[in-house]
Amino acid sequence: MSMNPSLSRRSGGAAGVLLVVACVAMALLAGLFFAYDLSIMPGLSRLDDAAYLTAMRNFNDEIDHSGPFAVVFLGALVATVWAAVAEYRRARKGAALWAAAAGVLYLAVLVVTVAVNLPLNGELADLGDPAKAADLSVVDRFKGVWSAMNIVRTVLTTAAVGCLAQALKLHGRSTTAAVPQS
């Protein structure tokens, strides 16, 4: 049985793959942020300021120089936006809207990260050697603000995963309807 080429193109293609990639990348980020909320930040808060500073700077340095993290962090946005556009072009407006909503939520994550979390990480880095730092009061402010904004990032990325899951569901329904039954 040969399938009509126009139905084959309409049935899924790149949009479905992009939605899966976006959903997986977004879920990985939501999990990373959640791990910080649930265990890393509470565990670090038990340390004295100098040890906290050292540990947090080590975490930041690892993430800042991680190729896989960079790919996932930026790839989540690229795949989400590309999926939304692909769905829209295939006239799957419902899936496109849910993917676009996920993109907007993730843009908010990027804004929080660039406007709050990264500058706070920079303040910690600017303190230099924790053993020689004269004033560690920035650590107390960092703990509260950084952790609160990370919770915001967790909520936003988790909501984005939900939006992408809904887009995938609608994508699947529309592609199933496009394939003729035998």
JSON list of N, CA and C in Angstrom, two decimals, residues 21-71:
[
{"chain": "A", "resi": 21, "resn": "VAL", "atom": "N", "xyz": [12.29, 16.71, 21.08]},
{"chain": "A", "resi": 21, "resn": "VAL", "atom": "CA", "xyz": [13.57, 17.27, 21.52]},
{"chain": "A", "resi": 21, "resn": "VAL", "atom": "C", "xyz": [13.34, 18.42, 22.49]},
{"chain": "A", "resi": 22, "resn": "ALA", "atom": "N", "xyz": [12.42, 19.30, 22.16]},
{"chain": "A", "resi": 22, "resn": "ALA", "atom": "CA", "xyz": [12.11, 20.44, 23.04]},
{"chain": "A", "resi": 22, "resn": "ALA", "atom": "C", "xyz": [11.61, 19.97, 24.40]},
{"chain": "A", "resi": 23, "resn": "CYS", "atom": "N", "xyz": [10.72, 18.99, 24.38]},
{"chain": "A", "resi": 23, "resn": "CYS", "atom": "CA", "xyz": [10.15, 18.48, 25.63]},
{"chain": "A", "resi": 23, "resn": "CYS", "atom": "C", "xyz": [11.22, 17.83, 26.50]},
{"chain": "A", "resi": 24, "resn": "VAL", "atom": "N", "xyz": [12.09, 17.04, 25.90]},
{"chain": "A", "resi": 24, "resn": "VAL", "atom": "CA", "xyz": [13.15, 16.39, 26.66]},
{"chain": "A", "resi": 24, "resn": "VAL", "atom": "C", "xyz": [14.12, 17.43, 27.22]},
{"chain": "A", "resi": 25, "resn": "ALA", "atom": "N", "xyz": [14.53, 18.38, 26.38]},
{"chain": "A", "resi": 25, "resn": "ALA", "atom": "CA", "xyz": [15.47, 19.42, 26.85]},
{"chain": "A", "resi": 25, "resn": "ALA", "atom": "C", "xyz": [14.84, 20.23, 27.98]},
{"chain": "A", "resi": 26, "resn": "MET", "atom": "N", "xyz": [13.58, 20.61, 27.83]},
{"chain": "A", "resi": 26, "resn": "MET", "atom": "CA", "xyz": [12.91, 21.40, 28.85]},
{"chain": "A", "resi": 26, "resn": "MET", "atom": "C", "xyz": [12.76, 20.59, 30.15]},
{"chain": "A", "resi": 27, "resn": "ALA", "atom": "N", "xyz": [12.47, 19.32, 30.01]},
{"chain": "A", "resi": 27, "resn": "ALA", "atom": "CA", "xyz": [12.34, 18.46, 31.21]},
{"chain": "A", "resi": 27, "resn": "ALA", "atom": "C", "xyz": [13.68, 18.31, 31.92]},
{"chain": "A", "resi": 28, "resn": "LEU", "atom": "N", "xyz": [14.77, 18.20, 31.16]},
{"chain": "A", "resi": 28, "resn": "LEU", "atom": "CA", "xyz": [16.09, 18.13, 31.78]},
{"chain": "A", "resi": 28, "resn": "LEU", "atom": "C", "xyz": [16.39, 19.40, 32.57]},
{"chain": "A", "resi": 29, "resn": "LEU", "atom": "N", "xyz": [16.05, 20.55, 32.00]},
{"chain": "A", "resi": 29, "resn": "LEU", "atom": "CA", "xyz": [16.28, 21.82, 32.70]},
{"chain": "A", "resi": 29, "resn": "LEU", "atom": "C", "xyz": [15.39, 21.94, 33.94]},
{"chain": "A", "resi": 30, "resn": "ALA", "atom": "N", "xyz": [14.13, 21.57, 33.80]},
{"chain": "A", "resi": 30, "resn": "ALA", "atom": "CA", "xyz": [13.23, 21.61, 34.96]},
{"chain": "A", "resi": 30, "resn": "ALA", "atom": "C", "xyz": [13.77, 20.72, 36.07]},
{"chain": "A", "resi": 31, "resn": "GLY", "atom": "N", "xyz": [14.28, 19.55, 35.70]},
{"chain": "A", "resi": 31, "resn": "GLY", "atom": "CA", "xyz": [14.86, 18.64, 36.69]},
{"chain": "A", "resi": 31, "resn": "GLY", "atom": "C", "xyz": [16.10, 19.21, 37.34]},
{"chain": "A", "resi": 32, "resn": "LEU", "atom": "N", "xyz": [16.95, 19.85, 36.55]},
{"chain": "A", "resi": 32, "resn": "LEU", "atom": "CA", "xyz": [18.15, 20.48, 37.11]},
{"chain": "A", "resi": 32, "resn": "LEU", "atom": "C", "xyz": [17.77, 21.57, 38.11]},
{"chain": "A", "resi": 33, "resn": "PHE", "atom": "N", "xyz": [16.86, 22.45, 37.70]},
{"chain": "A", "resi": 33, "resn": "PHE", "atom": "CA", "xyz": [16.43, 23.53, 38.61]},
{"chain": "A", "resi": 33, "resn": "PHE", "atom": "C", "xyz": [15.79, 22.95, 39.87]},
{"chain": "A", "resi": 34, "resn": "PHE", "atom": "N", "xyz": [14.98, 21.91, 39.69]},
{"chain": "A", "resi": 34, "resn": "PHE", "atom": "CA", "xyz": [14.31, 21.28, 40.82]},
{"chain": "A", "resi": 34, "resn": "PHE", "atom": "C", "xyz": [15.33, 20.64, 41.77]},
{"chain": "A", "resi": 35, "resn": "ALA", "atom": "N", "xyz": [16.36, 20.03, 41.21]},
{"chain": "A", "resi": 35, "resn": "ALA", "atom": "CA", "xyz": [17.40, 19.42, 42.06]},
{"chain": "A", "resi": 35, "resn": "ALA", "atom": "C", "xyz": [18.07, 20.49, 42.92]},
{"chain": "A", "resi": 36, "resn": "TYR", "atom": "N", "xyz": [18.30, 21.66, 42.36]},
{"chain": "A", "resi": 36, "resn": "TYR", "atom": "CA", "xyz": [18.87, 22.75, 43.15]},
{"chain": "A", "resi": 36, "resn": "TYR", "atom": "C", "xyz": [17.90, 23.15, 44.27]},
{"chain": "A", "resi": 37, "resn": "ASP", "atom": "N", "xyz": [16.61, 23.27, 43.94]},
{"chain": "A", "resi": 37, "resn": "ASP", "atom": "CA", "xyz": [15.61, 23.67, 44.94]},
{"chain": "A", "resi": 37, "resn": "ASP", "atom": "C", "xyz": [15.49, 22.65, 46.06]},
{"chain": "A", "resi": 38, "resn": "LEU", "atom": "N", "xyz": [15.50, 21.39, 45.69]},
{"chain": "A", "resi": 38, "resn": "LEU", "atom": "CA", "xyz": [15.19, 20.32, 46.62]},
{"chain": "A", "resi": 38, "resn": "LEU", "atom": "C", "xyz": [16.37, 19.88, 47.48]},
{"chain": "A", "resi": 39, "resn": "SER", "atom": "N", "xyz": [17.57, 19.89, 46.91]},
{"chain": "A", "resi": 39, "resn": "SER", "atom": "CA", "xyz": [18.69, 19.32, 47.65]},
{"chain": "A", "resi": 39, "resn": "SER", "atom": "C", "xyz": [19.95, 20.18, 47.67]},
{"chain": "A", "resi": 40, "resn": "ILE", "atom": "N", "xyz": [20.34, 20.71, 46.54]},
{"chain": "A", "resi": 40, "resn": "ILE", "atom": "CA", "xyz": [21.62, 21.41, 46.49]},
{"chain": "A", "resi": 40, "resn": "ILE", "atom": "C", "xyz": [21.60, 22.68, 47.35]},
{"chain": "A", "resi": 41, "resn": "MET", "atom": "N", "xyz": [20.66, 23.54, 47.14]},
{"chain": "A", "resi": 41, "resn": "MET", "atom": "CA", "xyz": [20.63, 24.80, 47.91]},
{"chain": "A", "resi": 41, "resn": "MET", "atom": "C", "xyz": [20.36, 24.56, 49.41]},
{"chain": "A", "resi": 42, "resn": "PRO", "atom": "N", "xyz": [19.41, 23.69, 49.78]},
{"chain": "A", "resi": 42, "resn": "PRO", "atom": "CA", "xyz": [19.25, 23.42, 51.22]},
{"chain": "A", "resi": 42, "resn": "PRO", "atom": "C", "xyz": [20.52, 22.79, 51.82]},
{"chain": "A", "resi": 43, "resn": "GLY", "atom": "N", "xyz": [21.17, 21.91, 51.09]},
{"chain": "A", "resi": 43, "resn": "GLY", "atom": "CA", "xyz": [22.41, 21.32, 51.59]},
{"chain": "A", "resi": 43, "resn": "GLY", "atom": "C", "xyz": [23.51, 22.34, 51.75]},
{"chain": "A", "resi": 44, "resn": "LEU", "atom": "N", "xyz": [23.64, 23.22, 50.78]},
{"chain": "A", "resi": 44, "resn": "LEU", "atom": "CA", "xyz": [24.66, 24.27, 50.87]},
{"chain": "A", "resi": 44, "resn": "LEU", "atom": "C", "xyz": [24.38, 25.23, 52.02]},
{"chain": "A", "resi": 45, "resn": "SER", "atom": "N", "xyz": [23.12, 25.47, 52.32]},
{"chain": "A", "resi": 45, "resn": "SER", "atom": "CA", "xyz": [22.79, 26.43, 53.38]},
{"chain": "A", "resi": 45, "resn": "SER", "atom": "C", "xyz": [23.27, 25.97, 54.75]},
{"chain": "A", "resi": 46, "resn": "ARG", "atom": "N", "xyz": [23.62, 24.71, 54.88]},
{"chain": "A", "resi": 46, "resn": "ARG", "atom": "CA", "xyz": [24.14, 24.19, 56.15]},
{"chain": "A", "resi": 46, "resn": "ARG", "atom": "C", "xyz": [25.63, 24.51, 56.33]},
{"chain": "A", "resi": 47, "resn": "LEU", "atom": "N", "xyz": [26.26, 25.00, 55.27]},
{"chain": "A", "resi": 47, "resn": "LEU", "atom": "CA", "xyz": [27.70, 25.29, 55.33]},
{"chain": "A", "resi": 47, "resn": "LEU", "atom": "C", "xyz": [27.95, 26.70, 55.85]},
{"chain": "A", "resi": 48, "resn": "ASP", "atom": "N", "xyz": [29.15, 26.93, 56.36]},
{"chain": "A", "resi": 48, "resn": "ASP", "atom": "CA", "xyz": [29.51, 28.31, 56.71]},
{"chain": "A", "resi": 48, "resn": "ASP", "atom": "C", "xyz": [29.68, 29.08, 55.40]},
{"chain": "A", "resi": 49, "resn": "ASP", "atom": "N", "xyz": [29.73, 30.43, 55.50]},
{"chain": "A", "resi": 49, "resn": "ASP", "atom": "CA", "xyz": [29.74, 31.26, 54.31]},
{"chain": "A", "resi": 49, "resn": "ASP", "atom": "C", "xyz": [30.92, 30.98, 53.37]},
{"chain": "A", "resi": 50, "resn": "ALA", "atom": "N", "xyz": [32.09, 30.75, 53.92]},
{"chain": "A", "resi": 50, "resn": "ALA", "atom": "CA", "xyz": [33.27, 30.50, 53.08]},
{"chain": "A", "resi": 50, "resn": "ALA", "atom": "C", "xyz": [33.13, 29.18, 52.31]},
{"chain": "A", "resi": 51, "resn": "ALA", "atom": "N", "xyz": [32.64, 28.14, 52.98]},
{"chain": "A", "resi": 51, "resn": "ALA", "atom": "CA", "xyz": [32.45, 26.85, 52.32]},
{"chain": "A", "resi": 51, "resn": "ALA", "atom": "C", "xyz": [31.32, 26.95, 51.29]},
{"chain": "A", "resi": 52, "resn": "TYR", "atom": "N", "xyz": [30.26, 27.66, 51.63]},
{"chain": "A", "resi": 52, "resn": "TYR", "atom": "CA", "xyz": [29.14, 27.88, 50.70]},
{"chain": "A", "resi": 52, "resn": "TYR", "atom": "C", "xyz": [29.65, 28.57, 49.44]},
{"chain": "A", "resi": 53, "resn": "LEU", "atom": "N", "xyz": [30.43, 29.63, 49.65]},
{"chain": "A", "resi": 53, "resn": "LEU", "atom": "CA", "xyz": [30.97, 30.39, 48.53]},
{"chain": "A", "resi": 53, "resn": "LEU", "atom": "C", "xyz": [31.83, 29.50, 47.63]},
{"chain": "A", "resi": 54, "resn": "THR", "atom": "N", "xyz": [32.67, 28.72, 48.21]},
{"chain": "A", "resi": 54, "resn": "THR", "atom": "CA", "xyz": [33.54, 27.82, 47.44]},
{"chain": "A", "resi": 54, "resn": "THR", "atom": "C", "xyz": [32.72, 26.81, 46.65]},
{"chain": "A", "resi": 55, "resn": "ALA", "atom": "N", "xyz": [31.76, 26.18, 47.31]},
{"chain": "A", "resi": 55, "resn": "ALA", "atom": "CA", "xyz": [30.94, 25.16, 46.65]},
{"chain": "A", "resi": 55, "resn": "ALA", "atom": "C", "xyz": [30.11, 25.76, 45.53]},
{"chain": "A", "resi": 56, "resn": "MET", "atom": "N", "xyz": [29.45, 26.87, 45.79]},
{"chain": "A", "resi": 56, "resn": "MET", "atom": "CA", "xyz": [28.58, 27.48, 44.78]},
{"chain": "A", "resi": 56, "resn": "MET", "atom": "C", "xyz": [29.40, 27.95, 43.58]},
{"chain": "A", "resi": 57, "resn": "ARG", "atom": "N", "xyz": [30.55, 28.50, 43.84]},
{"chain": "A", "resi": 57, "resn": "ARG", "atom": "CA", "xyz": [31.41, 28.93, 42.73]},
{"chain": "A", "resi": 57, "resn": "ARG", "atom": "C", "xyz": [31.88, 27.73, 41.92]},
{"chain": "A", "resi": 58, "resn": "ASN", "atom": "N", "xyz": [32.15, 26.61, 42.58]},
{"chain": "A", "resi": 58, "resn": "ASN", "atom": "CA", "xyz": [32.53, 25.40, 41.85]},
{"chain": "A", "resi": 58, "resn": "ASN", "atom": "C", "xyz": [31.37, 24.90, 40.97]},
{"chain": "A", "resi": 59, "resn": "PHE", "atom": "N", "xyz": [30.14, 24.90, 41.51]},
{"chain": "A", "resi": 59, "resn": "PHE", "atom": "CA", "xyz": [28.97, 24.51, 40.72]},
{"chain": "A", "resi": 59, "resn": "PHE", "atom": "C", "xyz": [28.83, 25.42, 39.50]},
{"chain": "A", "resi": 60, "resn": "ASN", "atom": "N", "xyz": [28.91, 26.73, 39.74]},
{"chain": "A", "resi": 60, "resn": "ASN", "atom": "CA", "xyz": [28.76, 27.70, 38.65]},
{"chain": "A", "resi": 60, "resn": "ASN", "atom": "C", "xyz": [29.83, 27.50, 37.59]},
{"chain": "A", "resi": 61, "resn": "ASP", "atom": "N", "xyz": [31.05, 27.25, 38.02]},
{"chain": "A", "resi": 61, "resn": "ASP", "atom": "CA", "xyz": [32.15, 27.05, 37.07]},
{"chain": "A", "resi": 61, "resn": "ASP", "atom": "C", "xyz": [31.91, 25.81, 36.22]},
{"chain": "A", "resi": 62, "resn": "GLU", "atom": "N", "xyz": [31.43, 24.74, 36.84]},
{"chain": "A", "resi": 62, "resn": "GLU", "atom": "CA", "xyz": [31.15, 23.51, 36.09]},
{"chain": "A", "resi": 62, "resn": "GLU", "atom": "C", "xyz": [30.05, 23.73, 35.06]},
{"chain": "A", "resi": 63, "resn": "ILE", "atom": "N", "xyz": [28.98, 24.40, 35.45]},
{"chain": "A", "resi": 63, "resn": "ILE", "atom": "CA", "xyz": [27.88, 24.64, 34.52]},
{"chain": "A", "resi": 63, "resn": "ILE", "atom": "C", "xyz": [28.30, 25.61, 33.43]},
{"chain": "A", "resi": 64, "resn": "ASP", "atom": "N", "xyz": [29.03, 26.67, 33.80]},
{"chain": "A", "resi": 64, "resn": "ASP", "atom": "CA", "xyz": [29.46, 27.66, 32.81]},
{"chain": "A", "resi": 64, "resn": "ASP", "atom": "C", "xyz": [30.36, 27.07, 31.74]},
{"chain": "A", "resi": 65, "resn": "HIS", "atom": "N", "xyz": [31.07, 26.02, 32.05]},
{"chain": "A", "resi": 65, "resn": "HIS", "atom": "CA", "xyz": [32.01, 25.42, 31.10]},
{"chain": "A", "resi": 65, "resn": "HIS", "atom": "C", "xyz": [31.55, 24.04, 30.60]},
{"chain": "A", "resi": 66, "resn": "SER", "atom": "N", "xyz": [30.27, 23.77, 30.70]},
{"chain": "A", "resi": 66, "resn": "SER", "atom": "CA", "xyz": [29.72, 22.49, 30.29]},
{"chain": "A", "resi": 66, "resn": "SER", "atom": "C", "xyz": [29.09, 22.61, 28.90]},
{"chain": "A", "resi": 67, "resn": "GLY", "atom": "N", "xyz": [29.68, 21.94, 27.95]},
{"chain": "A", "resi": 67, "resn": "GLY", "atom": "CA", "xyz": [29.11, 21.92, 26.61]},
{"chain": "A", "resi": 67, "resn": "GLY", "atom": "C", "xyz": [27.72, 21.32, 26.57]},
{"chain": "A", "resi": 68, "resn": "PRO", "atom": "N", "xyz": [27.51, 20.16, 27.21]},
{"chain": "A", "resi": 68, "resn": "PRO", "atom": "CA", "xyz": [26.15, 19.59, 27.19]},
{"chain": "A", "resi": 68, "resn": "PRO", "atom": "C", "xyz": [25.10, 20.52, 27.81]},
{"chain": "A", "resi": 69, "resn": "PHE", "atom": "N", "xyz": [25.47, 21.21, 28.89]},
{"chain": "A", "resi": 69, "resn": "PHE", "atom": "CA", "xyz": [24.51, 22.13, 29.50]},
{"chain": "A", "resi": 69, "resn": "PHE", "atom": "C", "xyz": [24.17, 23.25, 28.52]},
{"chain": "A", "resi": 70, "resn": "ALA", "atom": "N", "xyz": [25.18, 23.81, 27.86]},
{"chain": "A", "resi": 70, "resn": "ALA", "atom": "CA", "xyz": [24.95, 24.89, 26.90]},
{"chain": "A", "resi": 70, "resn": "ALA", "atom": "C", "xyz": [24.02, 24.43, 25.77]},
{"chain": "A", "resi": 71, "resn": "VAL", "atom": "N", "xyz": [24.25, 23.22, 25.28]},
{"chain": "A", "resi": 71, "resn": "VAL", "atom": "CA", "xyz": [23.41, 22.69, 24.20]},
{"chain": "A", "resi": 71, "resn": "VAL", "atom": "C", "xyz": [21.97, 22.55, 24.67]}
]
